[in-house]
Amino acid sequence: MDLFEYAGELDYGEIHLKRDAETGLQAIVAIHNLKLGPAIGGCRFIEYGSSDEALQDALRLARGMTYKAAISGLPHGGGKAVIMRPANLTDQGRERLFAVYGQFVDSLGGNYITCEDSGTSVDDMNIVHDQTEHVLGFDPDKGSSGDPSPFTAYGVRRGIEAAVKFRWDREDLEGLTVAVQGVGSVGHHLARELGQLGASLVVTDIDEDAVTRVVDELGARAVGVDEIYGVECDIFAPCALGGAINDQTLPQLTCEIVAGAANNQLLEARHGVALMEREILYAPDYAINAGGLINVAQEFVGYDPDAARAKTSEIYDTMWEIYERAQRESVPTHMVADRIVEEIVFGRILH
Ligand code: NAD
């Protein structure tokens, strides 16, 4: 990979590296775009096979954050940090490592604001908070916003309501069946929200306890992990991993709407085209799942959960605009979302 060529393809931006021999810190902060404001994005702390892999992850994720913030009308750019997790890290070692990471974030002068992502916790952000003010998602007792997943789920619910209104001109989900793939943090909250709107729920998860929880609590019907794609339903809600819409799963779908919380639902952009050709309305992932970011961004102006919820509710309008424009221009919804962002951020359509 030629670094500057790849960075150019993704319209970067800044890339910062920090190595600290004493703590074993190897961190990358990718700042994709600062046009709308300081970049917000989580810090991923996982094991990577190589620094190239870590770099690509940071670049791809930070760019996604630019798009998510812009489509949500937030005054923020996109950034992301990855830390290559060292093997055999002790608790003390972890604390020291995150302290140095906090100093690194601080050295960027507020252009990048960090928070949790895979592998990082509120405890880690508390340590970062001792070193810098450019951090969100630390201890709720100190005025921070806590778990973002109920907000993400609420935003997905609003995006689904918009899709249902758009497709069937209906306000509720009474009598509709929603298939939820993955009932972890967001999927569980979403299932609860949709159940309250009258939906029948079909669920799956690789974690049997997670399935039992929604079956017992919400009367959902459980199916096998591979069965979820072909299950009779009106709406398919991917809330597990990326790539749920691909060559193998697409022909199995019976739904008219795909709308869920997972990031990167389309394995490739052409799968968004295929959904449109099958007249399945697709809710672009980074637009519908922005509730967590909207919530954490509220901290930046002084956290108020009611204001965060009201702003998250506006996902309905964002999604409506996307669905309408896609229909008007006969363009797939994921492409419309990209165009809206690119017009806002770059003043022109890039792709
Ligand atoms: P989570 O880990 O709590 O839940 C994911 C669930 O999916 C788990 O219960 C897991 O067992 C299950 N799962 C994994 N592989 C599966 C498979 N093959 N089939 C069925 N189930 C499977 O994660 P989460 O925080 O609920 O996030 C869910 C998705 O939403 C992720 O893609 C995440 O990136 C995205 N997202 C989350 C947030 C948030 O606020 N947490 C915000 C935006 C996007």
mmCIF file of C-alpha atoms and ligand atoms in Angstrom:
data_model
loop_
_atom_site.group_PDB
_atom_site.id
_atom_site.type_symbol
_atom_site.label_atom_id
_atom_site.label_comp_id
_atom_site.label_asym_id
_atom_site.label_seq_id
_atom_site.Cartn_x
_atom_site.Cartn_y
_atom_site.Cartn_z
ATOM 1 C CA MET A 1 0.000 0.000 0.000
ATOM 2 C CA ASP A 2 1.377 3.402 -0.920
ATOM 3 C CA LEU A 3 0.414 5.445 2.106
ATOM 4 C CA PHE A 4 -0.080 8.833 0.465
ATOM 5 C CA GLU A 5 -1.899 7.294 -2.502
ATOM 6 C CA TYR A 6 -4.294 5.480 -0.157
ATOM 7 C CA ALA A 7 -4.702 8.610 1.972
ATOM 8 C CA GLY A 8 -5.473 10.529 -1.204
ATOM 9 C CA GLU A 9 -8.121 8.030 -2.288
ATOM 10 C CA LEU A 10 -9.886 8.554 1.025
ATOM 11 C CA ASP A 11 -9.416 12.349 0.908
ATOM 12 C CA TYR A 12 -7.273 12.580 4.058
ATOM 13 C CA GLY A 13 -6.545 14.514 6.289
ATOM 14 C CA GLU A 14 -4.001 14.013 9.011
ATOM 15 C CA ILE A 15 -2.463 10.854 10.381
ATOM 16 C CA HIS A 16 -0.605 10.965 13.700
ATOM 17 C CA LEU A 17 1.510 8.201 15.194
ATOM 18 C CA LYS A 18 2.726 7.728 18.747
ATOM 19 C CA ARG A 19 5.153 5.094 19.980
ATOM 20 C CA ASP A 20 6.152 4.860 23.623
ATOM 21 C CA ALA A 21 8.729 2.191 24.392
ATOM 22 C CA GLU A 22 8.140 2.215 28.140
ATOM 23 C CA THR A 23 4.420 1.376 28.069
ATOM 24 C CA GLY A 24 4.401 -0.408 24.691
ATOM 25 C CA LEU A 25 1.951 2.136 23.294
ATOM 26 C CA GLN A 26 1.635 2.027 19.507
ATOM 27 C CA ALA A 27 -1.191 4.357 18.598
ATOM 28 C CA ILE A 28 -2.528 5.889 15.400
ATOM 29 C CA VAL A 29 -4.915 8.817 15.298
ATOM 30 C CA ALA A 30 -6.457 9.392 11.883
ATOM 31 C CA ILE A 31 -8.208 12.706 11.390
ATOM 32 C CA HIS A 32 -10.151 12.517 8.187
ATOM 33 C CA ASN A 33 -11.684 15.940 7.917
ATOM 34 C CA LEU A 34 -11.995 19.025 10.120
ATOM 35 C CA LYS A 35 -14.103 21.251 7.920
ATOM 36 C CA LEU A 36 -17.227 21.075 10.075
ATOM 37 C CA GLY A 37 -15.419 21.091 13.425
ATOM 38 C CA PRO A 38 -13.164 19.011 15.666
ATOM 39 C CA ALA A 39 -13.189 15.319 14.891
ATOM 40 C CA ILE A 40 -14.958 12.917 17.248
ATOM 41 C CA GLY A 41 -14.333 9.181 17.105
ATOM 42 C CA GLY A 42 -13.736 6.214 19.336
ATOM 43 C CA CYS A 43 -10.475 4.575 20.296
ATOM 44 C CA ARG A 44 -10.215 0.940 19.201
ATOM 45 C CA PHE A 45 -7.952 -1.234 21.340
ATOM 46 C CA ILE A 46 -7.566 -4.647 19.772
ATOM 47 C CA GLU A 47 -4.777 -6.926 18.575
ATOM 48 C CA TYR A 48 -3.736 -6.311 14.984
ATOM 49 C CA GLY A 49 -1.685 -8.626 12.781
ATOM 50 C CA SER A 50 0.426 -5.727 11.496
ATOM 51 C CA SER A 51 0.724 -1.961 11.667
ATOM 52 C CA ASP A 52 -0.576 -1.801 8.064
ATOM 53 C CA GLU A 53 -3.765 -3.504 9.189
ATOM 54 C CA ALA A 54 -4.106 -1.075 12.117
ATOM 55 C CA LEU A 55 -3.514 1.904 9.850
ATOM 56 C CA GLN A 56 -6.104 0.781 7.308
ATOM 57 C CA ASP A 57 -8.629 0.234 10.086
ATOM 58 C CA ALA A 58 -8.009 3.738 11.467
ATOM 59 C CA LEU A 59 -8.284 5.362 8.038
ATOM 60 C CA ARG A 60 -11.477 3.528 7.082
ATOM 61 C CA LEU A 61 -13.144 4.159 10.436
ATOM 62 C CA ALA A 62 -12.226 7.849 10.676
ATOM 63 C CA ARG A 63 -13.637 8.510 7.226
ATOM 64 C CA GLY A 64 -16.875 6.808 8.282
ATOM 65 C CA MET A 65 -17.072 9.193 11.232
ATOM 66 C CA THR A 66 -16.872 12.217 8.916
ATOM 67 C CA TYR A 67 -19.872 10.868 7.020
ATOM 68 C CA LYS A 68 -21.810 9.975 10.175
ATOM 69 C CA ALA A 69 -21.287 13.388 11.779
ATOM 70 C CA ALA A 70 -22.078 15.334 8.616
ATOM 71 C CA ILE A 71 -25.284 13.465 7.755
ATOM 72 C CA SER A 72 -26.419 14.028 11.361
ATOM 73 C CA GLY A 73 -25.906 17.774 11.124
ATOM 74 C CA LEU A 74 -23.231 17.759 13.835
ATOM 75 C CA PRO A 75 -20.517 20.430 13.873
ATOM 76 C CA HIS A 76 -17.804 17.779 13.844
ATOM 77 C CA GLY A 77 -15.354 16.107 11.579
ATOM 78 C CA GLY A 78 -14.368 12.460 11.536
ATOM 79 C CA GLY A 79 -11.485 10.901 13.412
ATOM 80 C CA LYS A 80 -10.581 7.611 14.979
ATOM 81 C CA ALA A 81 -7.797 6.179 17.076
ATOM 82 C CA VAL A 82 -6.462 2.672 17.065
ATOM 83 C CA ILE A 83 -4.068 1.302 19.627
ATOM 84 C CA MET A 84 -2.325 -1.967 18.816
ATOM 85 C CA ARG A 85 -3.065 -4.023 21.908
ATOM 86 C CA PRO A 86 0.134 -5.502 23.352
ATOM 87 C CA ALA A 87 0.063 -9.127 24.482
ATOM 88 C CA ASN A 88 0.143 -9.911 28.235
ATOM 89 C CA LEU A 89 -0.858 -6.453 29.405
ATOM 90 C CA THR A 90 -1.359 -6.143 33.170
ATOM 91 C CA ASP A 91 -3.996 -3.852 34.691
ATOM 92 C CA GLN A 92 -1.253 -1.494 35.811
ATOM 93 C CA GLY A 93 0.358 -1.595 32.392
ATOM 94 C CA ARG A 94 -2.996 -0.758 30.839
ATOM 95 C CA GLU A 95 -3.402 2.278 33.090
ATOM 96 C CA ARG A 96 0.059 3.568 32.173
ATOM 97 C CA LEU A 97 -0.588 2.958 28.492
ATOM 98 C CA PHE A 98 -3.865 4.891 28.510
ATOM 99 C CA ALA A 99 -2.220 7.725 30.451
ATOM 100 C CA VAL A 100 0.346 8.126 27.654
ATOM 101 C CA TYR A 101 -2.446 7.800 25.091
ATOM 102 C CA GLY A 102 -4.244 10.650 26.897
ATOM 103 C CA GLN A 103 -1.119 12.814 26.592
ATOM 104 C CA PHE A 104 -0.962 11.958 22.883
ATOM 105 C CA VAL A 105 -4.602 13.018 22.401
ATOM 106 C CA ASP A 106 -3.881 16.199 24.351
ATOM 107 C CA SER A 107 -0.923 17.009 22.087
ATOM 108 C CA LEU A 108 -3.330 17.199 19.133
ATOM 109 C CA GLY A 109 -4.797 20.333 20.677
ATOM 110 C CA GLY A 110 -8.462 19.362 20.465
ATOM 111 C CA ASN A 111 -8.569 18.559 16.751
ATOM 112 C CA TYR A 112 -9.349 14.986 17.756
ATOM 113 C CA ILE A 113 -11.734 14.115 20.617
ATOM 114 C CA THR A 114 -11.563 10.539 21.776
ATOM 115 C CA CYS A 115 -14.143 8.175 23.301
ATOM 116 C CA GLU A 116 -14.833 4.425 23.574
ATOM 117 C CA ASP A 117 -14.823 1.892 20.787
ATOM 118 C CA SER A 118 -14.205 -1.871 20.642
ATOM 119 C CA GLY A 119 -11.832 -2.857 23.431
ATOM 120 C CA THR A 120 -11.994 0.383 25.422
ATOM 121 C CA SER A 121 -14.157 1.151 28.436
ATOM 122 C CA VAL A 122 -15.359 3.988 30.631
ATOM 123 C CA ASP A 123 -12.439 3.147 32.992
ATOM 124 C CA ASP A 124 -9.918 3.723 30.185
ATOM 125 C CA MET A 125 -11.559 7.034 29.331
ATOM 126 C CA ASN A 126 -11.364 8.061 33.001
ATOM 127 C CA ILE A 127 -7.587 7.623 32.797
ATOM 128 C CA VAL A 128 -7.477 9.564 29.532
ATOM 129 C CA HIS A 129 -9.592 12.257 31.185
ATOM 130 C CA ASP A 130 -6.840 12.753 33.810
ATOM 131 C CA GLN A 131 -4.518 13.793 30.960
ATOM 132 C CA THR A 132 -6.740 15.737 28.588
ATOM 133 C CA GLU A 133 -10.063 17.484 28.311
ATOM 134 C CA HIS A 134 -10.465 16.188 24.755
ATOM 135 C CA VAL A 135 -12.318 13.035 25.773
ATOM 136 C CA LEU A 136 -15.974 11.984 25.987
ATOM 137 C CA GLY A 137 -17.657 8.917 27.420
ATOM 138 C CA PHE A 138 -15.871 8.907 30.773
ATOM 139 C CA ASP A 139 -17.586 8.379 34.119
ATOM 140 C CA PRO A 140 -21.298 9.383 34.037
ATOM 141 C CA ASP A 141 -20.855 10.547 37.667
ATOM 142 C CA LYS A 142 -18.613 13.285 36.284
ATOM 143 C CA GLY A 143 -21.308 14.503 33.891
ATOM 144 C CA SER A 144 -20.499 12.216 30.997
ATOM 145 C CA SER A 145 -23.115 10.479 28.848
ATOM 146 C CA GLY A 146 -22.631 6.762 29.642
ATOM 147 C CA ASP A 147 -23.821 3.867 27.466
ATOM 148 C CA PRO A 148 -24.681 5.090 23.941
ATOM 149 C CA SER A 149 -26.572 1.967 22.830
ATOM 150 C CA PRO A 150 -30.104 3.035 23.959
ATOM 151 C CA PHE A 151 -29.648 6.205 21.882
ATOM 152 C CA THR A 152 -28.381 4.242 18.896
ATOM 153 C CA ALA A 153 -31.414 1.949 19.182
ATOM 154 C CA TYR A 154 -33.799 4.891 19.482
ATOM 155 C CA GLY A 155 -32.332 6.453 16.333
ATOM 156 C CA VAL A 156 -32.662 3.175 14.433
ATOM 157 C CA ARG A 157 -36.266 2.959 15.574
ATOM 158 C CA ARG A 158 -36.904 6.477 14.203
ATOM 159 C CA GLY A 159 -35.277 5.516 10.894
ATOM 160 C CA ILE A 160 -37.459 2.409 10.728
ATOM 161 C CA GLU A 161 -40.573 4.493 11.456
ATOM 162 C CA ALA A 162 -39.641 6.769 8.554
ATOM 163 C CA ALA A 163 -39.123 3.749 6.275
ATOM 164 C CA VAL A 164 -42.480 2.260 7.253
ATOM 165 C CA LYS A 165 -44.229 5.569 6.596
ATOM 166 C CA PHE A 166 -42.419 5.948 3.286
ATOM 167 C CA ARG A 167 -43.050 2.401 2.071
ATOM 168 C CA TRP A 168 -46.549 1.711 3.458
ATOM 169 C CA ASP A 169 -47.798 5.137 4.578
ATOM 170 C CA ARG A 170 -48.243 3.855 8.141
ATOM 171 C CA GLU A 171 -47.448 5.336 11.544
ATOM 172 C CA ASP A 172 -47.152 2.121 13.584
ATOM 173 C CA LEU A 173 -45.683 -1.351 13.227
ATOM 174 C CA GLU A 174 -48.787 -3.271 14.308
ATOM 175 C CA GLY A 175 -48.841 -6.623 12.498
ATOM 176 C CA LEU A 176 -45.421 -6.130 10.880
ATOM 177 C CA THR A 177 -42.645 -8.656 11.476
ATOM 178 C CA VAL A 178 -39.105 -7.483 12.128
ATOM 179 C CA ALA A 179 -36.179 -9.928 11.972
ATOM 180 C CA VAL A 180 -33.385 -8.713 14.260
ATOM 181 C CA GLN A 181 -29.930 -10.189 13.689
ATOM 182 C CA GLY A 182 -27.882 -9.751 16.859
ATOM 183 C CA VAL A 183 -29.610 -8.877 20.128
ATOM 184 C CA GLY A 184 -26.637 -7.480 22.033
ATOM 185 C CA SER A 185 -26.573 -3.948 23.427
ATOM 186 C CA VAL A 186 -28.302 -2.140 20.550
ATOM 187 C CA GLY A 187 -30.323 -5.065 19.174
ATOM 188 C CA HIS A 188 -31.922 -5.727 22.561
ATOM 189 C CA HIS A 189 -32.931 -2.093 23.053
ATOM 190 C CA LEU A 190 -34.183 -1.929 19.474
ATOM 191 C CA ALA A 191 -36.288 -5.082 19.852
ATOM 192 C CA ARG A 192 -37.879 -3.544 22.935
ATOM 193 C CA GLU A 193 -38.625 -0.257 21.105
ATOM 194 C CA LEU A 194 -40.139 -2.071 18.094
ATOM 195 C CA GLY A 195 -42.172 -4.413 20.299
ATOM 196 C CA GLN A 196 -43.704 -1.336 21.930
ATOM 197 C CA LEU A 197 -44.736 -0.120 18.464
ATOM 198 C CA GLY A 198 -46.610 -3.390 17.877
ATOM 199 C CA ALA A 199 -44.068 -5.337 15.794
ATOM 200 C CA SER A 200 -43.749 -9.116 15.952
ATOM 201 C CA LEU A 201 -40.117 -10.037 16.511
ATOM 202 C CA VAL A 202 -37.977 -12.816 15.101
ATOM 203 C CA VAL A 203 -34.455 -12.827 16.529
ATOM 204 C CA THR A 204 -31.144 -14.599 16.336
ATOM 205 C CA ASP A 205 -27.745 -14.361 18.014
ATOM 206 C CA ILE A 206 -24.697 -16.564 18.431
ATOM 207 C CA ASP A 207 -25.027 -15.900 22.156
ATOM 208 C CA GLU A 208 -27.824 -18.113 23.478
ATOM 209 C CA ASP A 209 -28.258 -16.057 26.652
ATOM 210 C CA ALA A 210 -28.891 -12.938 24.595
ATOM 211 C CA VAL A 211 -31.583 -14.786 22.636
ATOM 212 C CA THR A 212 -33.225 -16.164 25.774
ATOM 213 C CA ARG A 213 -33.363 -12.647 27.224
ATOM 214 C CA VAL A 214 -35.462 -11.247 24.339
ATOM 215 C CA VAL A 215 -37.582 -14.382 24.001
ATOM 216 C CA ASP A 216 -38.475 -14.263 27.703
ATOM 217 C CA GLU A 217 -38.838 -10.507 27.960
ATOM 218 C CA LEU A 218 -40.511 -9.686 24.641
ATOM 219 C CA GLY A 219 -42.052 -12.937 23.407
ATOM 220 C CA ALA A 220 -39.772 -12.904 20.353
ATOM 221 C CA ARG A 221 -39.458 -16.031 18.197
ATOM 222 C CA ALA A 222 -35.912 -17.358 17.967
ATOM 223 C CA VAL A 223 -34.407 -18.804 14.779
ATOM 224 C CA GLY A 224 -30.951 -20.177 13.903
ATOM 225 C CA VAL A 225 -28.103 -17.864 12.948
ATOM 226 C CA ASP A 226 -28.256 -18.857 9.263
ATOM 227 C CA GLU A 227 -32.063 -18.884 9.122
ATOM 228 C CA ILE A 228 -32.524 -15.179 9.849
ATOM 229 C CA TYR A 229 -31.932 -14.049 6.260
ATOM 230 C CA GLY A 230 -34.702 -16.183 4.753
ATOM 231 C CA VAL A 231 -37.239 -15.767 7.532
ATOM 232 C CA GLU A 232 -40.650 -14.370 6.458
ATOM 233 C CA CYS A 233 -40.570 -10.744 7.566
ATOM 234 C CA ASP A 234 -41.332 -7.174 6.524
ATOM 235 C CA ILE A 235 -38.162 -5.589 7.910
ATOM 236 C CA PHE A 236 -34.685 -7.055 8.351
ATOM 237 C CA ALA A 237 -32.611 -5.299 11.017
ATOM 238 C CA PRO A 238 -28.889 -6.247 10.989
ATOM 239 C CA CYS A 239 -27.539 -5.428 14.455
ATOM 240 C CA ALA A 240 -24.523 -7.757 14.660
ATOM 241 C CA LEU A 241 -21.478 -7.520 12.424
ATOM 242 C CA GLY A 242 -20.744 -5.825 9.106
ATOM 243 C CA GLY A 243 -21.313 -7.424 5.677
ATOM 244 C CA ALA A 244 -24.783 -8.856 6.409
ATOM 245 C CA ILE A 245 -25.914 -7.938 2.892
ATOM 246 C CA ASN A 246 -23.852 -9.966 0.437
ATOM 247 C CA ASP A 247 -24.142 -12.346 -2.535
ATOM 248 C CA GLN A 248 -25.161 -15.270 -0.335
ATOM 249 C CA THR A 249 -27.739 -13.492 1.845
ATOM 250 C CA LEU A 250 -29.376 -11.191 -0.697
ATOM 251 C CA PRO A 251 -31.306 -13.865 -2.628
ATOM 252 C CA GLN A 252 -32.739 -15.189 0.646
ATOM 253 C CA LEU A 253 -34.291 -11.900 1.817
ATOM 254 C CA THR A 254 -38.104 -11.734 1.927
ATOM 255 C CA CYS A 255 -38.329 -8.257 3.492
ATOM 256 C CA GLU A 256 -39.175 -4.905 1.879
ATOM 257 C CA ILE A 257 -36.980 -2.857 4.225
ATOM 258 C CA VAL A 258 -33.409 -3.375 5.512
ATOM 259 C CA ALA A 259 -32.722 -1.087 8.473
ATOM 260 C CA GLY A 260 -30.515 -1.847 11.447
ATOM 261 C CA ALA A 261 -27.689 -0.683 13.678
ATOM 262 C CA ALA A 262 -24.689 -2.575 12.325
ATOM 263 C CA ASN A 263 -21.882 -0.645 10.673
ATOM 264 C CA ASN A 264 -20.889 -1.509 7.090
ATOM 265 C CA GLN A 265 -23.975 -3.628 6.370
ATOM 266 C CA LEU A 266 -23.315 -3.726 2.634
ATOM 267 C CA LEU A 267 -20.391 -6.049 1.975
ATOM 268 C CA GLU A 268 -19.726 -3.986 -1.161
ATOM 269 C CA ALA A 269 -21.403 -0.879 -2.562
ATOM 270 C CA ARG A 270 -22.867 -2.951 -5.422
ATOM 271 C CA HIS A 271 -25.028 -4.767 -2.863
ATOM 272 C CA GLY A 272 -26.823 -1.465 -2.265
ATOM 273 C CA VAL A 273 -27.584 -1.332 -5.974
ATOM 274 C CA ALA A 274 -28.866 -4.908 -5.839
ATOM 275 C CA LEU A 275 -31.207 -4.021 -2.955
ATOM 276 C CA MET A 276 -32.654 -1.181 -5.003
ATOM 277 C CA GLU A 277 -33.127 -3.484 -8.009
ATOM 278 C CA ARG A 278 -35.081 -5.842 -5.765
ATOM 279 C CA GLU A 279 -37.170 -2.874 -4.578
ATOM 280 C CA ILE A 280 -35.961 -3.323 -1.002
ATOM 281 C CA LEU A 281 -35.665 0.009 0.787
ATOM 282 C CA TYR A 282 -32.246 0.210 2.474
ATOM 283 C CA ALA A 283 -31.572 2.600 5.378
ATOM 284 C CA PRO A 284 -27.898 3.632 4.996
ATOM 285 C CA ASP A 285 -26.114 2.391 8.114
ATOM 286 C CA TYR A 286 -24.067 5.399 9.138
ATOM 287 C CA ALA A 287 -27.133 7.645 8.897
ATOM 288 C CA ILE A 288 -29.586 5.456 10.813
ATOM 289 C CA ASN A 289 -27.119 4.343 13.530
ATOM 290 C CA ALA A 290 -25.825 7.817 14.445
ATOM 291 C CA GLY A 291 -27.771 8.080 17.737
ATOM 292 C CA GLY A 292 -24.752 7.051 19.823
ATOM 293 C CA LEU A 293 -22.554 9.704 18.216
ATOM 294 C CA ILE A 294 -25.300 12.313 18.544
ATOM 295 C CA ASN A 295 -25.554 11.455 22.247
ATOM 296 C CA VAL A 296 -21.834 11.657 22.945
ATOM 297 C CA ALA A 297 -21.507 14.864 20.901
ATOM 298 C CA GLN A 298 -24.019 16.486 23.260
ATOM 299 C CA GLU A 299 -21.334 16.261 25.941
ATOM 300 C CA PHE A 300 -19.289 18.650 23.926
ATOM 301 C CA VAL A 301 -21.843 21.400 24.533
ATOM 302 C CA GLY A 302 -22.850 20.283 28.064
ATOM 303 C CA TYR A 303 -24.634 16.963 28.374
ATOM 304 C CA ASP A 304 -28.419 16.987 28.465
ATOM 305 C CA PRO A 305 -30.087 13.598 27.807
ATOM 306 C CA ASP A 306 -33.363 15.212 26.710
ATOM 307 C CA ALA A 307 -31.596 17.347 24.129
ATOM 308 C CA ALA A 308 -29.670 14.265 22.963
ATOM 309 C CA ARG A 309 -32.909 12.324 22.565
ATOM 310 C CA ALA A 310 -34.600 15.161 20.685
ATOM 311 C CA LYS A 311 -31.641 15.440 18.317
ATOM 312 C CA THR A 312 -31.575 11.646 17.859
ATOM 313 C CA SER A 313 -35.265 11.749 16.969
ATOM 314 C CA GLU A 314 -34.373 13.909 13.959
ATOM 315 C CA ILE A 315 -32.894 10.795 12.347
ATOM 316 C CA TYR A 316 -36.470 10.312 11.101
ATOM 317 C CA ASP A 317 -36.166 13.469 8.945
ATOM 318 C CA THR A 318 -32.681 12.605 7.723
ATOM 319 C CA MET A 319 -33.801 9.175 6.623
ATOM 320 C CA TRP A 320 -36.956 10.554 5.011
ATOM 321 C CA GLU A 321 -34.850 12.965 2.949
ATOM 322 C CA ILE A 322 -32.625 10.087 1.813
ATOM 323 C CA TYR A 323 -35.541 7.818 0.859
ATOM 324 C CA GLU A 324 -37.304 10.608 -1.020
ATOM 325 C CA ARG A 325 -34.247 11.779 -2.912
ATOM 326 C CA ALA A 326 -33.342 8.200 -3.843
ATOM 327 C CA GLN A 327 -36.800 7.718 -5.309
ATOM 328 C CA ARG A 328 -36.757 11.067 -7.122
ATOM 329 C CA GLU A 329 -33.311 10.528 -8.637
ATOM 330 C CA SER A 330 -33.607 6.724 -9.097
ATOM 331 C CA VAL A 331 -30.358 6.264 -7.195
ATOM 332 C CA PRO A 332 -29.664 3.728 -4.398
ATOM 333 C CA THR A 333 -30.119 5.134 -0.910
ATOM 334 C CA HIS A 334 -26.511 4.496 0.186
ATOM 335 C CA MET A 335 -25.313 6.583 -2.733
ATOM 336 C CA VAL A 336 -27.743 9.389 -1.888
ATOM 337 C CA ALA A 337 -26.431 9.477 1.688
ATOM 338 C CA ASP A 338 -22.841 9.710 0.406
ATOM 339 C CA ARG A 339 -23.816 12.499 -1.964
ATOM 340 C CA ILE A 340 -25.531 14.521 0.755
ATOM 341 C CA VAL A 341 -22.400 14.293 2.914
ATOM 342 C CA GLU A 342 -20.015 15.061 0.076
ATOM 343 C CA GLU A 343 -22.023 18.130 -0.907
ATOM 344 C CA ILE A 344 -21.880 19.359 2.719
ATOM 345 C CA VAL A 345 -18.235 18.540 3.422
ATOM 346 C CA PHE A 346 -16.506 18.864 0.065
ATOM 347 C CA GLY A 347 -18.971 21.035 -1.856
ATOM 348 C CA ARG A 348 -19.172 18.427 -4.611
ATOM 349 C CA ILE A 349 -20.015 14.766 -5.156
ATOM 350 C CA LEU A 350 -16.832 12.676 -5.035
ATOM 351 C CA HIS A 351 -17.961 9.189 -5.994
HETATM 352 P P1 NAD B 1 -22.820 -6.009 20.874
HETATM 353 O O1 NAD B 1 -21.529 -6.737 20.799
HETATM 354 O O2 NAD B 1 -23.379 -5.638 22.197
HETATM 355 O O3 NAD B 1 -23.956 -6.861 20.117
HETATM 356 C C1 NAD B 1 -23.737 -7.571 18.941
HETATM 357 C C2 NAD B 1 -24.457 -8.897 19.060
HETATM 358 O O4 NAD B 1 -24.350 -9.588 17.822
HETATM 359 C C3 NAD B 1 -23.859 -9.799 20.142
HETATM 360 O O5 NAD B 1 -24.883 -10.241 21.013
HETATM 361 C C4 NAD B 1 -23.247 -10.943 19.347
HETATM 362 O O6 NAD B 1 -23.298 -12.176 20.030
HETATM 363 C C5 NAD B 1 -24.117 -10.949 18.116
HETATM 364 N N1 NAD B 1 -23.532 -11.602 16.954
HETATM 365 C C6 NAD B 1 -22.229 -11.595 16.550
HETATM 366 N N2 NAD B 1 -22.107 -12.299 15.416
HETATM 367 C C7 NAD B 1 -23.337 -12.746 15.098
HETATM 368 C C8 NAD B 1 -23.849 -13.526 14.033
HETATM 369 N N3 NAD B 1 -23.059 -14.005 13.062
HETATM 370 N N4 NAD B 1 -25.171 -13.788 14.001
HETATM 371 C C9 NAD B 1 -25.976 -13.308 14.971
HETATM 372 N N5 NAD B 1 -25.551 -12.574 16.008
HETATM 373 C C10 NAD B 1 -24.257 -12.302 16.063
HETATM 374 O O7 NAD B 1 -22.645 -4.735 19.937
HETATM 375 P P2 NAD B 1 -23.595 -3.462 19.845
HETATM 376 O O8 NAD B 1 -22.987 -2.349 20.611
HETATM 377 O O9 NAD B 1 -25.013 -3.865 20.097
HETATM 378 O O10 NAD B 1 -23.417 -3.096 18.302
HETATM 379 C C11 NAD B 1 -24.106 -3.836 17.295
HETATM 380 C C12 NAD B 1 -23.747 -3.261 15.923
HETATM 381 O O11 NAD B 1 -24.134 -1.901 15.866
HETATM 382 C C13 NAD B 1 -22.233 -3.277 15.613
HETATM 383 O O12 NAD B 1 -22.081 -3.466 14.219
HETATM 384 C C14 NAD B 1 -21.788 -1.872 15.978
HETATM 385 O O13 NAD B 1 -20.646 -1.486 15.252
HETATM 386 C C15 NAD B 1 -23.007 -1.080 15.565
HETATM 387 N N6 NAD B 1 -23.143 0.207 16.271
HETATM 388 C C16 NAD B 1 -23.247 0.221 17.624
HETATM 389 C C17 NAD B 1 -23.401 1.430 18.280
HETATM 390 C C18 NAD B 1 -23.580 1.496 19.777
HETATM 391 O O14 NAD B 1 -24.045 2.521 20.282
HETATM 392 N N7 NAD B 1 -23.249 0.444 20.517
HETATM 393 C C19 NAD B 1 -23.447 2.633 17.539
HETATM 394 C C20 NAD B 1 -23.352 2.575 16.146
HETATM 395 C C21 NAD B 1 -23.202 1.345 15.525
#
